[in-house]
PDB file of C-alpha atoms in Angstrom:
ATOM      1  CA  MET U   1       0.418   0.334   0.074  1.00  0.00           C
ATOM      2  CA  ARG U   2       1.361   3.347  -1.044  1.00  0.00           C
ATOM      3  CA  VAL U   3       1.329   5.840   1.430  1.00  0.00           C
ATOM      4  CA  VAL U   4       2.130  10.006   1.432  1.00  0.00           C
ATOM      5  CA  ILE U   5       2.119  11.344   5.162  1.00  0.00           C
ATOM      6  CA  ALA U   6       1.907  15.390   5.194  1.00  0.00           C
ATOM      7  CA  GLU U   7       2.905  16.579   9.115  1.00  0.00           C
ATOM      8  CA  ASP U   8       5.211  19.401   9.450  1.00  0.00           C
ATOM      9  CA  ALA U   9       7.174  18.112  13.054  1.00  0.00           C
ATOM     10  CA  ALA U  10       9.662  16.378  11.725  1.00  0.00           C
ATOM     11  CA  MET U  11      10.060  13.931  14.829  1.00  0.00           C
ATOM     12  CA  MET U  12       6.919  13.104  14.026  1.00  0.00           C
ATOM     13  CA  ARG U  13       6.894  12.923  10.395  1.00  0.00           C
ATOM     14  CA  GLU U  14       9.542  10.466  10.576  1.00  0.00           C
ATOM     15  CA  GLY U  15       8.135   8.484  13.154  1.00  0.00           C
ATOM     16  CA  LEU U  16       5.305   7.330  11.018  1.00  0.00           C
ATOM     17  CA  VAL U  17       7.301   6.662   8.191  1.00  0.00           C
ATOM     18  CA  ARG U  18       9.302   4.320   9.861  1.00  0.00           C
ATOM     19  CA  LEU U  19       6.425   2.756  11.833  1.00  0.00           C
ATOM     20  CA  LEU U  20       4.741   2.803   8.146  1.00  0.00           C
ATOM     21  CA  THR U  21       7.931   1.036   6.546  1.00  0.00           C
ATOM     22  CA  ASP U  22       8.288  -1.530   8.927  1.00  0.00           C
ATOM     23  CA  ARG U  23       4.789  -2.598   8.423  1.00  0.00           C
ATOM     24  CA  GLY U  24       5.011  -2.739   4.629  1.00  0.00           C
ATOM     25  CA  PHE U  25       3.846   0.246   3.135  1.00  0.00           C
ATOM     26  CA  GLU U  26       5.422   2.289   0.732  1.00  0.00           C
ATOM     27  CA  VAL U  27       6.357   5.792   1.598  1.00  0.00           C
ATOM     28  CA  CYS U  28       5.821   7.285  -1.293  1.00  0.00           C
ATOM     29  CA  ALA U  29       6.960  11.034   0.367  1.00  0.00           C
ATOM     30  CA  ALA U  30       7.664  12.571   3.587  1.00  0.00           C
ATOM     31  CA  VAL U  31       6.369  16.611   3.461  1.00  0.00           C
ATOM     32  CA  ALA U  32       5.933  19.838   6.097  1.00  0.00           C
ATOM     33  CA  ASP U  33       3.799  21.863   4.138  1.00  0.00           C
ATOM     34  CA  ALA U  34       0.085  21.452   2.038  1.00  0.00           C
ATOM     35  CA  ASP U  35       1.824  22.807  -1.315  1.00  0.00           C
ATOM     36  CA  ALA U  36       4.206  19.868  -1.438  1.00  0.00           C
ATOM     37  CA  LEU U  37       1.627  17.617  -0.300  1.00  0.00           C
ATOM     38  CA  ARG U  38      -0.895  18.431  -3.072  1.00  0.00           C
ATOM     39  CA  SER U  39       2.489  18.294  -5.612  1.00  0.00           C
ATOM     40  CA  ALA U  40       3.750  14.673  -3.751  1.00  0.00           C
ATOM     41  CA  ILE U  41      -0.237  13.443  -4.114  1.00  0.00           C
ATOM     42  CA  ALA U  42      -0.025  14.351  -8.033  1.00  0.00           C
ATOM     43  CA  ALA U  43       3.407  12.760  -8.850  1.00  0.00           C
ATOM     44  CA  THR U  44       2.517   9.569  -6.993  1.00  0.00           C
ATOM     45  CA  VAL U  45      -0.669   9.026  -6.623  1.00  0.00           C
ATOM     46  CA  PRO U  46      -1.279   6.928  -3.407  1.00  0.00           C
ATOM     47  CA  ASP U  47      -3.665   4.583  -1.913  1.00  0.00           C
ATOM     48  CA  VAL U  48      -4.200   7.283   0.901  1.00  0.00           C
ATOM     49  CA  ALA U  49      -2.265  10.452   2.347  1.00  0.00           C
ATOM     50  CA  ILE U  50      -1.913  10.747   5.857  1.00  0.00           C
ATOM     51  CA  ILE U  51      -2.527  14.699   7.283  1.00  0.00           C
ATOM     52  CA  ASP U  52      -1.881  16.562  10.050  1.00  0.00           C
ATOM     53  CA  ILE U  53      -3.981  19.525  10.589  1.00  0.00           C
ATOM     54  CA  ARG U  54      -1.382  22.990  11.200  1.00  0.00           C
ATOM     55  CA  MET U  55       1.309  22.966   8.580  1.00  0.00           C
ATOM     56  CA  PRO U  56       2.962  26.362   7.526  1.00  0.00           C
ATOM     57  CA  PRO U  57       2.988  29.075   6.647  1.00  0.00           C
ATOM     58  CA  THR U  58       0.291  30.056   8.406  1.00  0.00           C
ATOM     59  CA  HIS U  59      -0.542  26.457  10.872  1.00  0.00           C
ATOM     60  CA  THR U  60      -4.421  26.785  10.570  1.00  0.00           C
ATOM     61  CA  ASP U  61      -5.920  25.033   8.437  1.00  0.00           C
ATOM     62  CA  GLU U  62      -4.008  24.139   5.485  1.00  0.00           C
ATOM     63  CA  GLY U  63      -3.976  20.821   5.719  1.00  0.00           C
ATOM     64  CA  LEU U  64      -7.182  20.226   5.748  1.00  0.00           C
ATOM     65  CA  ARG U  65      -8.290  22.600   2.943  1.00  0.00           C
ATOM     66  CA  ALA U  66      -5.255  20.373   1.171  1.00  0.00           C
ATOM     67  CA  ALA U  67      -7.227  17.509   2.414  1.00  0.00           C
ATOM     68  CA  ILE U  68     -11.068  18.653   0.781  1.00  0.00           C
ATOM     69  CA  ASP U  69      -8.662  19.807  -2.576  1.00  0.00           C
ATOM     70  CA  ILE U  70      -7.034  16.248  -2.710  1.00  0.00           C
ATOM     71  CA  ARG U  71     -10.629  14.382  -2.620  1.00  0.00           C
ATOM     72  CA  ARG U  72     -11.779  16.425  -4.882  1.00  0.00           C
ATOM     73  CA  ASP U  73      -8.987  16.308  -7.725  1.00  0.00           C
ATOM     74  CA  HIS U  74      -8.026  12.689  -6.982  1.00  0.00           C
ATOM     75  CA  PRO U  75     -11.657  10.837  -5.914  1.00  0.00           C
ATOM     76  CA  ASP U  76      -9.235   7.034  -5.628  1.00  0.00           C
ATOM     77  CA  VAL U  77      -6.960   8.777  -2.955  1.00  0.00           C
ATOM     78  CA  GLY U  78      -8.361   7.637   0.620  1.00  0.00           C
ATOM     79  CA  VAL U  79      -7.632  10.510   3.513  1.00  0.00           C
ATOM     80  CA  LEU U  80      -5.996   9.848   7.129  1.00  0.00           C
ATOM     81  CA  VAL U  81      -6.673  14.026   9.018  1.00  0.00           C
ATOM     82  CA  PHE U  82      -4.245  13.134  12.077  1.00  0.00           C
ATOM     83  CA  SER U  83      -4.316  16.252  14.003  1.00  0.00           C
ATOM     84  CA  GLN U  84      -4.980  17.436  17.519  1.00  0.00           C
ATOM     85  CA  TYR U  85      -7.556  19.497  16.975  1.00  0.00           C
ATOM     86  CA  VAL U  86     -11.408  18.754  16.240  1.00  0.00           C
ATOM     87  CA  GLU U  87     -12.455  21.297  13.274  1.00  0.00           C
ATOM     88  CA  THR U  88     -15.974  20.582  12.513  1.00  0.00           C
ATOM     89  CA  ARG U  89     -16.891  22.991   9.934  1.00  0.00           C
ATOM     90  CA  TYR U  90     -13.497  21.485   7.206  1.00  0.00           C
ATOM     91  CA  ALA U  91     -14.745  17.293   9.209  1.00  0.00           C
ATOM     92  CA  THR U  92     -18.229  18.404   7.488  1.00  0.00           C
ATOM     93  CA  ARG U  93     -16.919  19.427   4.357  1.00  0.00           C
ATOM     94  CA  LEU U  94     -14.680  16.605   4.079  1.00  0.00           C
ATOM     95  CA  LEU U  95     -17.769  14.467   4.199  1.00  0.00           C
ATOM     96  CA  ALA U  96     -19.562  16.057   1.978  1.00  0.00           C
ATOM     97  CA  ASP U  97     -21.135  14.785  -1.128  1.00  0.00           C
ATOM     98  CA  ARG U  98     -18.449  11.078  -1.303  1.00  0.00           C
ATOM     99  CA  PRO U  99     -18.300   9.979   2.547  1.00  0.00           C
ATOM    100  CA  THR U 100     -15.727   7.338   1.569  1.00  0.00           C
ATOM    101  CA  GLY U 101     -12.656   7.262   1.916  1.00  0.00           C
ATOM    102  CA  VAL U 102     -12.040   9.068   4.432  1.00  0.00           C
ATOM    103  CA  GLY U 103     -10.857   9.322   8.043  1.00  0.00           C
ATOM    104  CA  TYR U 104     -10.085  11.424  10.707  1.00  0.00           C
ATOM    105  CA  LEU U 105      -8.313  10.348  14.267  1.00  0.00           C
ATOM    106  CA  LEU U 106      -7.240  12.559  17.246  1.00  0.00           C
ATOM    107  CA  LYS U 107      -2.929  11.831  17.810  1.00  0.00           C
ATOM    108  CA  ASP U 108      -3.431  12.162  21.518  1.00  0.00           C
ATOM    109  CA  ARG U 109      -6.275   9.405  21.322  1.00  0.00           C
ATOM    110  CA  VAL U 110      -4.402   7.074  19.290  1.00  0.00           C
ATOM    111  CA  ALA U 111      -2.485   4.798  21.546  1.00  0.00           C
ATOM    112  CA  ASP U 112      -2.700   1.167  19.937  1.00  0.00           C
ATOM    113  CA  VAL U 113      -0.110   0.872  17.108  1.00  0.00           C
ATOM    114  CA  ALA U 114      -2.534  -1.904  15.246  1.00  0.00           C
ATOM    115  CA  GLU U 115      -5.329  -0.082  15.561  1.00  0.00           C
ATOM    116  CA  PHE U 116      -3.878   3.037  13.555  1.00  0.00           C
ATOM    117  CA  VAL U 117      -2.451   0.589  10.762  1.00  0.00           C
ATOM    118  CA  ASP U 118      -6.580  -1.164  10.973  1.00  0.00           C
ATOM    119  CA  ALA U 119      -7.787   2.384  10.644  1.00  0.00           C
ATOM    120  CA  LEU U 120      -5.399   3.389   7.553  1.00  0.00           C
ATOM    121  CA  THR U 121      -6.177   0.454   5.832  1.00  0.00           C
ATOM    122  CA  ARG U 122      -9.682   1.026   6.034  1.00  0.00           C
ATOM    123  CA  VAL U 123      -9.376   4.111   4.139  1.00  0.00           C
ATOM    124  CA  ALA U 124      -7.436   2.749   1.567  1.00  0.00           C
ATOM    125  CA  SER U 125      -9.484   0.480   0.760  1.00  0.00           C
ATOM    126  CA  GLY U 126     -12.672   3.085   0.487  1.00  0.00           C
ATOM    127  CA  GLY U 127     -14.255   2.659   4.619  1.00  0.00           C
ATOM    128  CA  THR U 128     -14.628   5.672   7.053  1.00  0.00           C
ATOM    129  CA  ALA U 129     -12.295   5.569  10.772  1.00  0.00           C
ATOM    130  CA  LEU U 130     -13.536   8.579  12.946  1.00  0.00           C
ATOM    131  CA  ASP U 131     -12.699   9.011  16.212  1.00  0.00           C
ATOM    132  CA  PRO U 132     -15.343   8.992  18.664  1.00  0.00           C
ATOM    133  CA  GLU U 133     -14.808  12.659  19.879  1.00  0.00           C
ATOM    134  CA  VAL U 134     -15.087  13.923  16.459  1.00  0.00           C
ATOM    135  CA  VAL U 135     -17.988  11.839  15.406  1.00  0.00           C
ATOM    136  CA  GLY U 136     -19.387  13.386  18.939  1.00  0.00           C
ATOM    137  CA  HIS U 137     -18.758  16.845  18.000  1.00  0.00           C
ATOM    138  CA  LEU U 138     -20.499  16.576  14.315  1.00  0.00           C
ATOM    139  CA  MET U 139     -23.467  14.719  16.356  1.00  0.00           C
ATOM    140  CA  ARG U 140     -23.591  17.969  18.679  1.00  0.00           C
ATOM    141  CA  ALA U 141     -23.263  20.368  15.890  1.00  0.00           C
ATOM    142  CA  VAL U 142     -26.527  18.863  14.076  1.00  0.00           C
ATOM    143  CA  GLN U 143     -28.725  18.075  17.693  1.00  0.00           C
ATOM    144  CA  ASP U 144     -31.376  20.138  17.413  1.00  0.00           C
ATOM    145  CA  THR U 145     -32.297  17.796  13.956  1.00  0.00           C
ATOM    146  CA  VAL U 146     -35.297  16.372  14.352  1.00  0.00           C
ATOM    147  CA  GLY U 147     -33.953  13.255  13.662  1.00  0.00           C
ATOM    148  CA  VAL U 148     -31.691  12.954  15.336  1.00  0.00           C
ATOM    149  CA  ALA U 149     -33.174  14.413  17.948  1.00  0.00           C
ATOM    150  CA  SER U 150     -35.682  11.255  18.426  1.00  0.00           C
ATOM    151  CA  LEU U 151     -32.878   9.377  18.535  1.00  0.00           C
ATOM    152  CA  THR U 152     -32.298   7.281  22.485  1.00  0.00           C
ATOM    153  CA  PRO U 153     -29.278   7.560  24.253  1.00  0.00           C
ATOM    154  CA  ARG U 154     -28.505   3.812  23.407  1.00  0.00           C
ATOM    155  CA  GLU U 155     -29.516   4.910  19.336  1.00  0.00           C
ATOM    156  CA  ARG U 156     -27.080   7.312  19.298  1.00  0.00           C
ATOM    157  CA  GLU U 157     -24.200   5.306  21.385  1.00  0.00           C
ATOM    158  CA  VAL U 158     -24.899   3.169  17.990  1.00  0.00           C
ATOM    159  CA  LEU U 159     -25.540   5.427  15.605  1.00  0.00           C
ATOM    160  CA  SER U 160     -21.625   7.158  17.133  1.00  0.00           C
ATOM    161  CA  LEU U 161     -20.058   3.487  16.619  1.00  0.00           C
ATOM    162  CA  MET U 162     -21.949   3.207  13.327  1.00  0.00           C
ATOM    163  CA  ALA U 163     -19.913   6.138  12.344  1.00  0.00           C
ATOM    164  CA  GLU U 164     -16.538   4.702  13.457  1.00  0.00           C
ATOM    165  CA  GLY U 165     -16.816   2.587  10.932  1.00  0.00           C
ATOM    166  CA  ARG U 166     -17.764  -0.909  13.445  1.00  0.00           C
ATOM    167  CA  SER U 167     -20.276  -3.710  11.720  1.00  0.00           C
ATOM    168  CA  ASN U 168     -22.651  -4.900  14.043  1.00  0.00           C
ATOM    169  CA  ALA U 169     -20.552  -8.110  15.442  1.00  0.00           C
ATOM    170  CA  GLY U 170     -18.241  -4.957  16.158  1.00  0.00           C
ATOM    171  CA  ILE U 171     -21.002  -2.726  18.303  1.00  0.00           C
ATOM    172  CA  ALA U 172     -22.429  -5.569  19.717  1.00  0.00           C
ATOM    173  CA  ALA U 173     -19.100  -6.435  21.760  1.00  0.00           C
ATOM    174  CA  ALA U 174     -18.698  -2.867  22.412  1.00  0.00           C
ATOM    175  CA  LEU U 175     -21.735  -2.408  23.884  1.00  0.00           C
ATOM    176  CA  VAL U 176     -21.979  -5.999  25.790  1.00  0.00           C
ATOM    177  CA  ILE U 177     -25.441  -6.474  24.145  1.00  0.00           C
ATOM    178  CA  THR U 178     -26.444  -9.288  21.317  1.00  0.00           C
ATOM    179  CA  ALA U 179     -26.023  -9.201  17.940  1.00  0.00           C
ATOM    180  CA  GLY U 180     -29.962  -9.257  17.436  1.00  0.00           C
ATOM    181  CA  VAL U 181     -30.607  -6.077  19.645  1.00  0.00           C
ATOM    182  CA  VAL U 182     -27.650  -4.023  17.754  1.00  0.00           C
ATOM    183  CA  GLU U 183     -29.764  -4.880  14.308  1.00  0.00           C
ATOM    184  CA  LYS U 184     -32.871  -3.728  15.688  1.00  0.00           C
ATOM    185  CA  HIS U 185     -31.164  -0.728  17.226  1.00  0.00           C
ATOM    186  CA  VAL U 186     -30.162   0.006  13.621  1.00  0.00           C
ATOM    187  CA  ALA U 187     -33.557  -0.826  12.246  1.00  0.00           C
ATOM    188  CA  ASN U 188     -35.022   1.874  13.989  1.00  0.00           C
ATOM    189  CA  ILE U 189     -32.272   4.524  13.654  1.00  0.00           C
ATOM    190  CA  PHE U 190     -32.420   4.360   9.784  1.00  0.00           C
ATOM    191  CA  ALA U 191     -36.356   5.212  10.210  1.00  0.00           C
ATOM    192  CA  LYS U 192     -36.319   8.017  12.663  1.00  0.00           C
ATOM    193  CA  LEU U 193     -33.453   9.561   9.706  1.00  0.00           C
ATOM    194  CA  GLY U 194     -35.570   8.273   7.369  1.00  0.00           C
ATOM    195  CA  LEU U 195     -32.862   6.986   5.947  1.00  0.00           C
ATOM    196  CA  PRO U 196     -33.455   3.311   3.036  1.00  0.00           C
ATOM    197  CA  SER U 197     -31.178   0.285   4.959  1.00  0.00           C
ATOM    198  CA  SER U 198     -28.716  -1.567   3.260  1.00  0.00           C
ATOM    199  CA  ASP U 199     -27.144  -5.194   3.837  1.00  0.00           C
ATOM    200  CA  GLY U 200     -23.684  -3.530   3.105  1.00  0.00           C
ATOM    201  CA  ASP U 201     -21.947  -1.906   6.702  1.00  0.00           C
ATOM    202  CA  ASN U 202     -20.201   0.634   4.432  1.00  0.00           C
ATOM    203  CA  ARG U 203     -23.221   1.857   2.834  1.00  0.00           C
ATOM    204  CA  ARG U 204     -24.902   1.856   5.875  1.00  0.00           C
ATOM    205  CA  VAL U 205     -22.190   4.201   7.394  1.00  0.00           C
ATOM    206  CA  LEU U 206     -22.245   6.755   4.266  1.00  0.00           C
ATOM    207  CA  ALA U 207     -25.685   7.381   4.666  1.00  0.00           C
ATOM    208  CA  VAL U 208     -25.691   7.687   8.553  1.00  0.00           C
ATOM    209  CA  LEU U 209     -22.352  10.403   7.947  1.00  0.00           C
ATOM    210  CA  ARG U 210     -24.054  12.120   4.870  1.00  0.00           C
ATOM    211  CA  HIS U 211     -26.984  12.282   8.229  1.00  0.00           C
ATOM    212  CA  VAL U 212     -24.798  13.372  10.997  1.00  0.00           C
ATOM    213  CA  ARG U 213     -22.927  16.295   8.895  1.00  0.00           C
ATOM    214  CA  GLY U 214     -25.963  17.811   8.364  1.00  0.00           C
ATOM    215  CA  GLY U 215     -26.910  16.699   4.677  1.00  0.00           C
TER     216      GLY U 215
END
């Protein structure tokens, strides 16, 4: 799997390069700013890009704006935002129209390398990987929406886990309930949100994310 890394902190950037190389990834480029990221993506067209939010020259939102451009100009390239910050406004734009092959993880909440690699692989394969805190921010941003407001606390928990990309079995394990109970919650969620259900977990997640982003 081919990866481009955009991270302005040299130690973090080199650490990611070594971590991924040791696990069989091909790091096509490791850059420190958004312009270099755009050039690297155009030159190499990797499977996935790992992108920090705050990079030179202003250290505000360069990375997220570059991520949005990449998803528009290179739709086959997965984008995993890896940052210390939650930027709700840009997160909703990142998920707009085509919330596939996208992830948003928080650096200080990733404690397991295997989970990070799994999330990266999932994004590169067209799936989603969202930190629960990011999901929470997105849901709070639309908490007054009629459909979301009508969900029970348990249905909100299931919705959050769905948005993280978890399967019914994964949700059941996380909440310590049976798969049958999860299926009932999922059916109720779709009914309340007015969204058609699907046998495909990925399609289900995409529909939920469209609603969560306020679309």
